[in-house]
mmCIF file of C-alpha atoms in Angstrom:
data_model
loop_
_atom_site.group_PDB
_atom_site.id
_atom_site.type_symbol
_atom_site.label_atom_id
_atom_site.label_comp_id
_atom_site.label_asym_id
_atom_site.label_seq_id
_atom_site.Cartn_x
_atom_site.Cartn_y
_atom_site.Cartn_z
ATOM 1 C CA UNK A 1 182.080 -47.474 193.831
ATOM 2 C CA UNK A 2 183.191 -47.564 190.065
ATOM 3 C CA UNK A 3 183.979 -50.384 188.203
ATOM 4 C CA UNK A 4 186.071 -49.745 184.543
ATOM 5 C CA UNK A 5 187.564 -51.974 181.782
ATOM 6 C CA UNK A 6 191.233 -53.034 182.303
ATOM 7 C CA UNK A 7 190.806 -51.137 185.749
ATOM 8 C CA UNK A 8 191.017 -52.484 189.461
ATOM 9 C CA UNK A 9 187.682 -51.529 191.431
ATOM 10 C CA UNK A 10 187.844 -48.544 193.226
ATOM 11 C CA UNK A 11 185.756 -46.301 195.711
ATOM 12 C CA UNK A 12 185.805 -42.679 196.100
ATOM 13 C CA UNK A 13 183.791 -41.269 199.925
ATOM 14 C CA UNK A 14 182.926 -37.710 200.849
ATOM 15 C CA UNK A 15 181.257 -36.326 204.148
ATOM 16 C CA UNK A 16 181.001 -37.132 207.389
ATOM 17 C CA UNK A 17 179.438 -40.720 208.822
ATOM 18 C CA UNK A 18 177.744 -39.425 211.482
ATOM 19 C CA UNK A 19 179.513 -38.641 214.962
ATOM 20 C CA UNK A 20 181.642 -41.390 216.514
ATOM 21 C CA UNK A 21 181.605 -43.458 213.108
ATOM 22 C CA UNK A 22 184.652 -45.188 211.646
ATOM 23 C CA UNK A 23 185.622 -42.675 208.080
ATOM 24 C CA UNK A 24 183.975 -43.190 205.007
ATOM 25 C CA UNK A 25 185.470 -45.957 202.747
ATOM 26 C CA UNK A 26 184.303 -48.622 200.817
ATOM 27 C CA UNK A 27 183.215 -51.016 204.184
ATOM 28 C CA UNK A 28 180.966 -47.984 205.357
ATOM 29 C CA UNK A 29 177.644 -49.434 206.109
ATOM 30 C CA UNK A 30 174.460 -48.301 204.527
ATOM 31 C CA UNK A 31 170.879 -49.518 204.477
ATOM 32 C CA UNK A 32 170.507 -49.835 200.719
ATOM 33 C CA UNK A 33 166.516 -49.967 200.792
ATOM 34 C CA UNK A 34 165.083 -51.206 197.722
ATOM 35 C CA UNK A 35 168.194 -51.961 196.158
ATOM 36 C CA UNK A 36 167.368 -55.147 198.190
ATOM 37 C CA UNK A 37 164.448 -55.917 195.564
ATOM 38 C CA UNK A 38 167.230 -57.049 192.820
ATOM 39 C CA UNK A 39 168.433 -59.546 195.297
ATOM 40 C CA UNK A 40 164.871 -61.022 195.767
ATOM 41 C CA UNK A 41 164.769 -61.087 192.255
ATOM 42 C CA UNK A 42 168.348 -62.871 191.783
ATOM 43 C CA UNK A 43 167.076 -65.626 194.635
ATOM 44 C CA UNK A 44 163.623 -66.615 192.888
ATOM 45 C CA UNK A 45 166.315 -66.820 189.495
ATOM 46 C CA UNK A 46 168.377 -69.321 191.898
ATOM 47 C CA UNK A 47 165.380 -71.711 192.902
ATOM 48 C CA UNK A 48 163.941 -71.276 189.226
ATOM 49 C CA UNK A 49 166.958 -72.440 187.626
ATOM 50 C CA UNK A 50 167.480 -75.173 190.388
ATOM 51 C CA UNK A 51 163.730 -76.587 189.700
ATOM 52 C CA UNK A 52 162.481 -75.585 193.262
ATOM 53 C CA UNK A 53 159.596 -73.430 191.386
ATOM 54 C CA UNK A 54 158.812 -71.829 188.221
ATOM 55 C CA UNK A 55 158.108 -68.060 187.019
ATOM 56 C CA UNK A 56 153.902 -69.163 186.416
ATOM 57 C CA UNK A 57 153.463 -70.540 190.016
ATOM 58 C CA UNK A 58 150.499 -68.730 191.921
ATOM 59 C CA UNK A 59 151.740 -66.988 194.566
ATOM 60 C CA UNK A 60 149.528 -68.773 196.678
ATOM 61 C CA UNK A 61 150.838 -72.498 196.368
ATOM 62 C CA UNK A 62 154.217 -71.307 198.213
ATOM 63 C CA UNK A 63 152.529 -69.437 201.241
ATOM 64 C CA UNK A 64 151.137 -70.796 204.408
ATOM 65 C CA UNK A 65 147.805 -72.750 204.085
ATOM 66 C CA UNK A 66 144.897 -70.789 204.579
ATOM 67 C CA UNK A 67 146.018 -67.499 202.929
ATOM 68 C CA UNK A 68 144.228 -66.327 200.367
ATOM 69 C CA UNK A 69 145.546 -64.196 197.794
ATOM 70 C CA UNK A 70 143.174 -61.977 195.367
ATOM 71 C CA UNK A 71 142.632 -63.186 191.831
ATOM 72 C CA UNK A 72 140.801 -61.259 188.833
ATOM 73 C CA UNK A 73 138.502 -62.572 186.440
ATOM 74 C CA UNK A 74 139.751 -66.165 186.672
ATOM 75 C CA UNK A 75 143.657 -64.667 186.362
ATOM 76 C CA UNK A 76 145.507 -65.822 189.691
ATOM 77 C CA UNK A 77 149.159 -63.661 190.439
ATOM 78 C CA UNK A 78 151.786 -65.859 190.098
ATOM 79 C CA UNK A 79 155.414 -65.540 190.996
ATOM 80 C CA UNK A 80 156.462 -64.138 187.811
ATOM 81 C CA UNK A 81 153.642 -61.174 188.189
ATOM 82 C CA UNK A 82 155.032 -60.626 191.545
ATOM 83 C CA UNK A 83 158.728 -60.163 190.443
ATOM 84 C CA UNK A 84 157.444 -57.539 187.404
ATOM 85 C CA UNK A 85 155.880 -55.437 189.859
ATOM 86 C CA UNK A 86 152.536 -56.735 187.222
ATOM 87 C CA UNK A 87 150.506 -58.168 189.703
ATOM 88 C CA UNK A 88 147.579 -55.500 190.157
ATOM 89 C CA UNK A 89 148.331 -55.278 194.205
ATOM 90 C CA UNK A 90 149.352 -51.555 195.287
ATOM 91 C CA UNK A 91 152.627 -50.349 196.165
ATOM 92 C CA UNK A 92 151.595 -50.178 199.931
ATOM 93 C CA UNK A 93 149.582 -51.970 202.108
ATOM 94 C CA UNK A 94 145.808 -51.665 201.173
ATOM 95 C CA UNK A 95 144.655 -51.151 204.798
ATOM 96 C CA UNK A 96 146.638 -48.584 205.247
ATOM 97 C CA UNK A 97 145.423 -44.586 204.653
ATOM 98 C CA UNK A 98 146.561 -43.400 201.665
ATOM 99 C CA UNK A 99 149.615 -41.337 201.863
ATOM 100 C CA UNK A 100 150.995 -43.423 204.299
ATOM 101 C CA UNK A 101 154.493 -43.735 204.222
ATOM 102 C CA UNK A 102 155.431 -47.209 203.138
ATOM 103 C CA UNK A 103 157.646 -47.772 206.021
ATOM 104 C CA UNK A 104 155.459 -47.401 208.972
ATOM 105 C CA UNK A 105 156.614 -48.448 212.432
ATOM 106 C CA UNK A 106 157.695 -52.342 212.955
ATOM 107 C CA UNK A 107 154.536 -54.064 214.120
ATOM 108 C CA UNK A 108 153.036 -54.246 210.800
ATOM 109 C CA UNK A 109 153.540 -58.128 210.714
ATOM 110 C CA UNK A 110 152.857 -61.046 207.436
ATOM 111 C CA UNK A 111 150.105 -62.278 209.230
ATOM 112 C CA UNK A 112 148.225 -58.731 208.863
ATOM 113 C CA UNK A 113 149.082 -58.373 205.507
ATOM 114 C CA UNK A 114 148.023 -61.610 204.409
ATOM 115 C CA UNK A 115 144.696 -60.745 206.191
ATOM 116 C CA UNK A 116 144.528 -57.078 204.233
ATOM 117 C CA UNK A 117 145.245 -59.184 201.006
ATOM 118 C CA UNK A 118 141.994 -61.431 201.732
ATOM 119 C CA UNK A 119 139.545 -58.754 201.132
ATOM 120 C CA UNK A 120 141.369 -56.202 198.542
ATOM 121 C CA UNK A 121 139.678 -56.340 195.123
ATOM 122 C CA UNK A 122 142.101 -56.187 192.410
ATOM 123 C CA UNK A 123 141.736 -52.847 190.358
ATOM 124 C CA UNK A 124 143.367 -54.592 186.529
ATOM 125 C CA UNK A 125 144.207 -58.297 185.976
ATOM 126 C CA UNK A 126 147.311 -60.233 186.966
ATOM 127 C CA UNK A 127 150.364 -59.730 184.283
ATOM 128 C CA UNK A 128 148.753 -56.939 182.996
ATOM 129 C CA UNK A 129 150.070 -53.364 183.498
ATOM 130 C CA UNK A 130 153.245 -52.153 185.287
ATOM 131 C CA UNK A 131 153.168 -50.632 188.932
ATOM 132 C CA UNK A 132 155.808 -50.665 191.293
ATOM 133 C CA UNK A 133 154.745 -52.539 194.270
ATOM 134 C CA UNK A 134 156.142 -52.747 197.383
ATOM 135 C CA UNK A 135 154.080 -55.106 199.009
ATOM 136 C CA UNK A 136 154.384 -57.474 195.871
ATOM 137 C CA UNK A 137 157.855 -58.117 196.207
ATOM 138 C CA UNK A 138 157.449 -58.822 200.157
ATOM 139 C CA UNK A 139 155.243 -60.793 199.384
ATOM 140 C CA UNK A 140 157.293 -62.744 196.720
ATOM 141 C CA UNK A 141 159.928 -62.776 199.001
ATOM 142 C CA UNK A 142 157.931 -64.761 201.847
ATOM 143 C CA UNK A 143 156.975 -66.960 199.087
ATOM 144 C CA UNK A 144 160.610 -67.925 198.633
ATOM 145 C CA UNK A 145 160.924 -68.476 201.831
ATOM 146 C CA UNK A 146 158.221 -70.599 202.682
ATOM 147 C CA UNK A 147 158.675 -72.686 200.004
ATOM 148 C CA UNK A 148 162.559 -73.243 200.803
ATOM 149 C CA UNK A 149 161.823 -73.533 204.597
ATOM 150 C CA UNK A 150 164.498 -71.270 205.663
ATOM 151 C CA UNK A 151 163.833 -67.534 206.844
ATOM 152 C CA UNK A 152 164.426 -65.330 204.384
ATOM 153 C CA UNK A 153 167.630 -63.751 205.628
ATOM 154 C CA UNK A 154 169.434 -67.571 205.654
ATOM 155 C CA UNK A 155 168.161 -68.064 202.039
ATOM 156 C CA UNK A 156 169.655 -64.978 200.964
ATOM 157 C CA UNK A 157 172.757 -65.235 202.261
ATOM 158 C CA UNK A 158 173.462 -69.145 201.845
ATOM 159 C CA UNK A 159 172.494 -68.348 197.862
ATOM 160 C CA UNK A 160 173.984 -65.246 197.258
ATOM 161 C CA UNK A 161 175.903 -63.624 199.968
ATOM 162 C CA UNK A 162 178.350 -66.377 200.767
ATOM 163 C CA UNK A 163 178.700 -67.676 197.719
ATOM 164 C CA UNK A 164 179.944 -64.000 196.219
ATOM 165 C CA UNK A 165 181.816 -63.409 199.355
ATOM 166 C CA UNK A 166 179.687 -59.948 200.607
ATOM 167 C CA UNK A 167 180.895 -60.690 204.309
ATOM 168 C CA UNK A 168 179.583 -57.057 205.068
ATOM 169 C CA UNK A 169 176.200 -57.458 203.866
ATOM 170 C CA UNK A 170 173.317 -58.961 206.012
ATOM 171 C CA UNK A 171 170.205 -58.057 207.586
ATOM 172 C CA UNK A 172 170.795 -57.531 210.698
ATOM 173 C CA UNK A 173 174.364 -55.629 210.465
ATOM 174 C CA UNK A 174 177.063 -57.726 212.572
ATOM 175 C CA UNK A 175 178.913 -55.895 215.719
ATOM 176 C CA UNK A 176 181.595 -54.927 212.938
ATOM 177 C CA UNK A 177 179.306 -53.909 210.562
ATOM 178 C CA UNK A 178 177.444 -51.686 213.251
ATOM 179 C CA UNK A 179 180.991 -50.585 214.017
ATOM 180 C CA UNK A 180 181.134 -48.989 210.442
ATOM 181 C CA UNK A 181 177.494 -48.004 209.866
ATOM 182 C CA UNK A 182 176.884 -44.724 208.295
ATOM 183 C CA UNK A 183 174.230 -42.714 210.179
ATOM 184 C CA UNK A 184 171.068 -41.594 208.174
ATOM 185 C CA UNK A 185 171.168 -38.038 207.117
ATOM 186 C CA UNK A 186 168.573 -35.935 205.938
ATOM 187 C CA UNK A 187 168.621 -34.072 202.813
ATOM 188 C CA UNK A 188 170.772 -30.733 203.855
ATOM 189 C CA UNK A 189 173.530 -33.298 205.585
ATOM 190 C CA UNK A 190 172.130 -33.697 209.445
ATOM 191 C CA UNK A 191 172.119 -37.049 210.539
ATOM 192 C CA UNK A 192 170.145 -39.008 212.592
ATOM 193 C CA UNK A 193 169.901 -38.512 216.478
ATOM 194 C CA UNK A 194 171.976 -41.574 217.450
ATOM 195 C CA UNK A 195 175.274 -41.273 218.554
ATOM 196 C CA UNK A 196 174.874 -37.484 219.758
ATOM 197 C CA UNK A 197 172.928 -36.311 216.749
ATOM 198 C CA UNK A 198 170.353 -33.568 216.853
ATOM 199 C CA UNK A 199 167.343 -34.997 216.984
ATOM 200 C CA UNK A 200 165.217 -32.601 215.500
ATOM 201 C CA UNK A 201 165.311 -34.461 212.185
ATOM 202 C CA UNK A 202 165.175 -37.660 210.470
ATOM 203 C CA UNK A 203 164.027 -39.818 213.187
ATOM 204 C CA UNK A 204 165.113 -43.716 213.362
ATOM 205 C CA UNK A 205 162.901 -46.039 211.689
ATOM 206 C CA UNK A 206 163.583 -49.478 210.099
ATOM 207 C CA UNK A 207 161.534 -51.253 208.382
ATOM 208 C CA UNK A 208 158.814 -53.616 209.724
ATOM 209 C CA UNK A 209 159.611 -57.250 209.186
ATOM 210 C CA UNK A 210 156.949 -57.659 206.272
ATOM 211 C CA UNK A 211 158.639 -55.529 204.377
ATOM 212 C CA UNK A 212 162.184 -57.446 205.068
ATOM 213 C CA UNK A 213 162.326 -58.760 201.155
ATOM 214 C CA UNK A 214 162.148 -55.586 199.661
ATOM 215 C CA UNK A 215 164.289 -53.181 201.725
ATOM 216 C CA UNK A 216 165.824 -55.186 204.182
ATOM 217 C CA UNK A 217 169.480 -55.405 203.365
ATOM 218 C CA UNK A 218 172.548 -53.824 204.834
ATOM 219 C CA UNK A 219 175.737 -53.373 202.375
ATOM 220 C CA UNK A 220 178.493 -51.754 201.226
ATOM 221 C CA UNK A 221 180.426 -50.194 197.932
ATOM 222 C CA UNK A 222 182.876 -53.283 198.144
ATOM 223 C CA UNK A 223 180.250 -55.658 198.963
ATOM 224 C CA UNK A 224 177.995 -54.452 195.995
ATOM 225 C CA UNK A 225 180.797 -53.947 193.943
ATOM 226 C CA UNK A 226 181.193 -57.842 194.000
ATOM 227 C CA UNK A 227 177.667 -58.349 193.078
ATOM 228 C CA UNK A 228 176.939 -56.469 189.927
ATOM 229 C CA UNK A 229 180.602 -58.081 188.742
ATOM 230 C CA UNK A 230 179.232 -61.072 189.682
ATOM 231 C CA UNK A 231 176.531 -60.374 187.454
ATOM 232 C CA UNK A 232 178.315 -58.923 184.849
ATOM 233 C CA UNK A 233 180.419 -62.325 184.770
ATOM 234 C CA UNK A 234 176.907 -64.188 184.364
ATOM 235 C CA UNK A 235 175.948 -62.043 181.336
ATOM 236 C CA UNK A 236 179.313 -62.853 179.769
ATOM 237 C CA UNK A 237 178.733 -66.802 180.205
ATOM 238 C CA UNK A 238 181.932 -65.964 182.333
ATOM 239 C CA UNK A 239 180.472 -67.286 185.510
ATOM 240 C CA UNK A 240 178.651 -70.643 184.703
ATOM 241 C CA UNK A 241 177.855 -72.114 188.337
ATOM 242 C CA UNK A 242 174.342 -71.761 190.567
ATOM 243 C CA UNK A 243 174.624 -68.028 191.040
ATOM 244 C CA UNK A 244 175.825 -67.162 187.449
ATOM 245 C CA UNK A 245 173.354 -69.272 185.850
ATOM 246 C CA UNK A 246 170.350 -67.099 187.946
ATOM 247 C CA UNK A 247 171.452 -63.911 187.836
ATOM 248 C CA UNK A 248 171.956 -64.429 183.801
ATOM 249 C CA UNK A 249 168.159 -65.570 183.845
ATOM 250 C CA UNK A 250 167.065 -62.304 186.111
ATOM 251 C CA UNK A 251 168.763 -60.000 184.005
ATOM 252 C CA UNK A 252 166.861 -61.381 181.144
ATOM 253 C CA UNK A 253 163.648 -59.182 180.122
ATOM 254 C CA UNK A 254 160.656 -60.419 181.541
ATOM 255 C CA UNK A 255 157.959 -57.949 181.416
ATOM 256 C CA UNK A 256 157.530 -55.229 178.115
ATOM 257 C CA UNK A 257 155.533 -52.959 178.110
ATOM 258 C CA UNK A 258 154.364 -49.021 178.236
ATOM 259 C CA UNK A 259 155.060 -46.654 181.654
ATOM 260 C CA UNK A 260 154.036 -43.023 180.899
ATOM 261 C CA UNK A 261 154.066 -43.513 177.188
ATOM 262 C CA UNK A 262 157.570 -45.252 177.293
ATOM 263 C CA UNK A 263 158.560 -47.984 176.362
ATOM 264 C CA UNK A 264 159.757 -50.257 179.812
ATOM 265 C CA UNK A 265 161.972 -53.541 180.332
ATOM 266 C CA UNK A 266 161.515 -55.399 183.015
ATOM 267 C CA UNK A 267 163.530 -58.546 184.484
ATOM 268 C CA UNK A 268 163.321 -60.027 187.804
ATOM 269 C CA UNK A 269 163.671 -57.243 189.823
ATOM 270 C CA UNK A 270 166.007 -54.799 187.698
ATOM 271 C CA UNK A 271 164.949 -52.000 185.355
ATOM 272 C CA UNK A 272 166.551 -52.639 182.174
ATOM 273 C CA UNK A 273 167.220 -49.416 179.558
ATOM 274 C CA UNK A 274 168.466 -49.540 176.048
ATOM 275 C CA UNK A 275 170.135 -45.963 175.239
ATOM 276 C CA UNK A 276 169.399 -44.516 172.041
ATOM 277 C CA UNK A 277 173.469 -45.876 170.685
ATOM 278 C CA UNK A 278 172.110 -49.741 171.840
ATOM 279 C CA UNK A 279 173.789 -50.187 174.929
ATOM 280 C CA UNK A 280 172.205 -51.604 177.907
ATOM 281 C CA UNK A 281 171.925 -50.325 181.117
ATOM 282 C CA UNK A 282 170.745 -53.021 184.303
ATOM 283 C CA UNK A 283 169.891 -50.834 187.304
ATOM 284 C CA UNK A 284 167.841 -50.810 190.492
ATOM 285 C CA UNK A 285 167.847 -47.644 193.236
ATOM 286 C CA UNK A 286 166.593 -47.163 196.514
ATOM 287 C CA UNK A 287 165.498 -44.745 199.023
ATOM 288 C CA UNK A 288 164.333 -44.308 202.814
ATOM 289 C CA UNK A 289 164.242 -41.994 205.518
ATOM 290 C CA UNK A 290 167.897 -41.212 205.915
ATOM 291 C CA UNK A 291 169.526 -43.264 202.511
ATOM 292 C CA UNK A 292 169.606 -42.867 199.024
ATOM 293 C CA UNK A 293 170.903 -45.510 197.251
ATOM 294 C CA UNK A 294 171.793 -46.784 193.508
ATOM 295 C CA UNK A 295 172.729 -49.095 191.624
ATOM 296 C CA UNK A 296 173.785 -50.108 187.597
ATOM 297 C CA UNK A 297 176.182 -52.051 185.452
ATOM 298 C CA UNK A 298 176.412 -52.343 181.847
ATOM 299 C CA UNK A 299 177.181 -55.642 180.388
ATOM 300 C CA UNK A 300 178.843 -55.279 177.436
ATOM 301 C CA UNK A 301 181.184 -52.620 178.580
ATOM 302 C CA UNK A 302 181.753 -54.358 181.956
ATOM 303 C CA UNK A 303 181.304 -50.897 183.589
ATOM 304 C CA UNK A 304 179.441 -51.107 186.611
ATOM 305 C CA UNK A 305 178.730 -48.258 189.539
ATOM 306 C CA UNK A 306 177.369 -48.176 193.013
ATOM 307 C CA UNK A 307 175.878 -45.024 194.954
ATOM 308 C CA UNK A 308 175.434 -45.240 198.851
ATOM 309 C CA UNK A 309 174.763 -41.821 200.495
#
């Protein structure tokens, strides 16, 4: 999905959807993984700028009593941390053995990661250094939830899916949407074993409900294609209502610091990168078994681009 100066939006699709799938077009269906992650960021924006919370909140206050979230020397991770992927938890759970693959099976429930998170030991302080974190931004994301009281998936859409009109987006894909969902194909083009596939490779697997906020989301080219102009309208002061006003504020940098000797910008959920002529770049990508995903927009040249494959 491409999105130009002076140009209407368009869509270009290549390849096959997987047997008994509707063609490729701009309402094919893809799991977008962690693209989900910017939209997590854009919704704690939303109940920042409406005074529901603030960026310096612990974590803690907005999650069910009795939880207990680590803390380091005196430092306690607060909402902001969470959202800068600054927190000090690990990108996976901690009770799992390493090289796990983040997205094991669906039983892995809140409730057991709250109870891993009760007796991990911090390895740096809160707000410190950068390290992408899965598990953070679940986490955040059942923060927002509790503290709206309203599943995640109904915040979500009441504060940014309806609102930007992404009728093909959702967690759990609609009997339309399922209607146009493109299979999950491995990297030399075999898709999954639904529908008549062979199912020697890339087995089905979704993503346990824990890990909802930070890969959850269903979407489309058209569908995202709305959001980054949406948030290209909020950059330009162009869109000035509830939504504009917080995805202006996630787009801001919140987090600066060093990864691998470079220099990193951070907002709420997007990577931000300044090319060497001064122009900046807002992006976000995502991956799982079956989908790669991406995608960027650049403000000032109200260019924006979206990859689903």
């Amino acid at each position: 999905g491409l999105l130009e100066p002076n140009r209407e939006p368009r869509v270009v699709a290549y390849g096959s959807p997987g047997p008994g799938k509707a063609p490729l077009d701009g309402n094919s269906v893809f799991r977008i993984a962690s693209i989900t992650k910017a939209f997590t960021g854009t919704l704690l924006a939303s109940m920042v700028v409406d005074g529901t919370l603030t960026l310096d909140d612990p974590v803690q206050r907005w999650l069910p009593s009795g939880v207990t979230i680590p803390k380091r020397n005196g430092r306690v991770i607060t909402l902001r941390d969470l959202a800068t992927h600054t927190s000090g938890l690990p990108r996976s759970p901690p009770d799992l053995p390493p090289g796990t693959n983040d997205l094991v099976g669906p039983d892995y429930s809140a409730e057991r990661l709250y109870a891993a998170l009760s007796t991990y030991t911090l390895p740096r302080d809160p707000g410190g250094r950068w390290a992408y974190s899965n598990i953070g931004v679940s986490l955040l994301g059942h923060a927002l939830a509790h503290a709206a009281g309203k599943p995640y998936g109904q915040l979500v859409a009441e504060r940014i899916l309806v609102p930007l009109g992404m009728q093909q987006s959702a967690l759990t894909p609609t009997a339309e949407m399922e209607e146009h969902l493109a299979l999950g194909h491995d990297a030399p083009g075999n898709c999954r074993p639904e529908s008549g596939c062979r199912a020697d490779v890339v087995p089905p697997e979704g993503n346990p409900p824990v890990y909802v906020p930070a890969g959850g989301l269903f979407s489309t080219a058209n569908d995202l294609l709305r959001f980054l102009t949406a948030n290209i309208d909020a950059a330009a002061q162009r869109r000035t209502d509830g939504i504009g006003r917080a995805m202006a504020f996630a787009q801001r940098p919140h987090y600066a610091g060093k990864l691998n000797g470079s220099r990193i910008l951070w907002g709420l959920n997007w990577w931000i990168r300044v090319t060497p002529a001064g122009d900046t770049i807002i992006h976000h990508g995502g991956g799982m078994p079956g989908y790669g995903t991406f995608i960027a927009f650049a403000p000032a040249q109200r260019k924006d681009v979206v990859v689903l494959s």
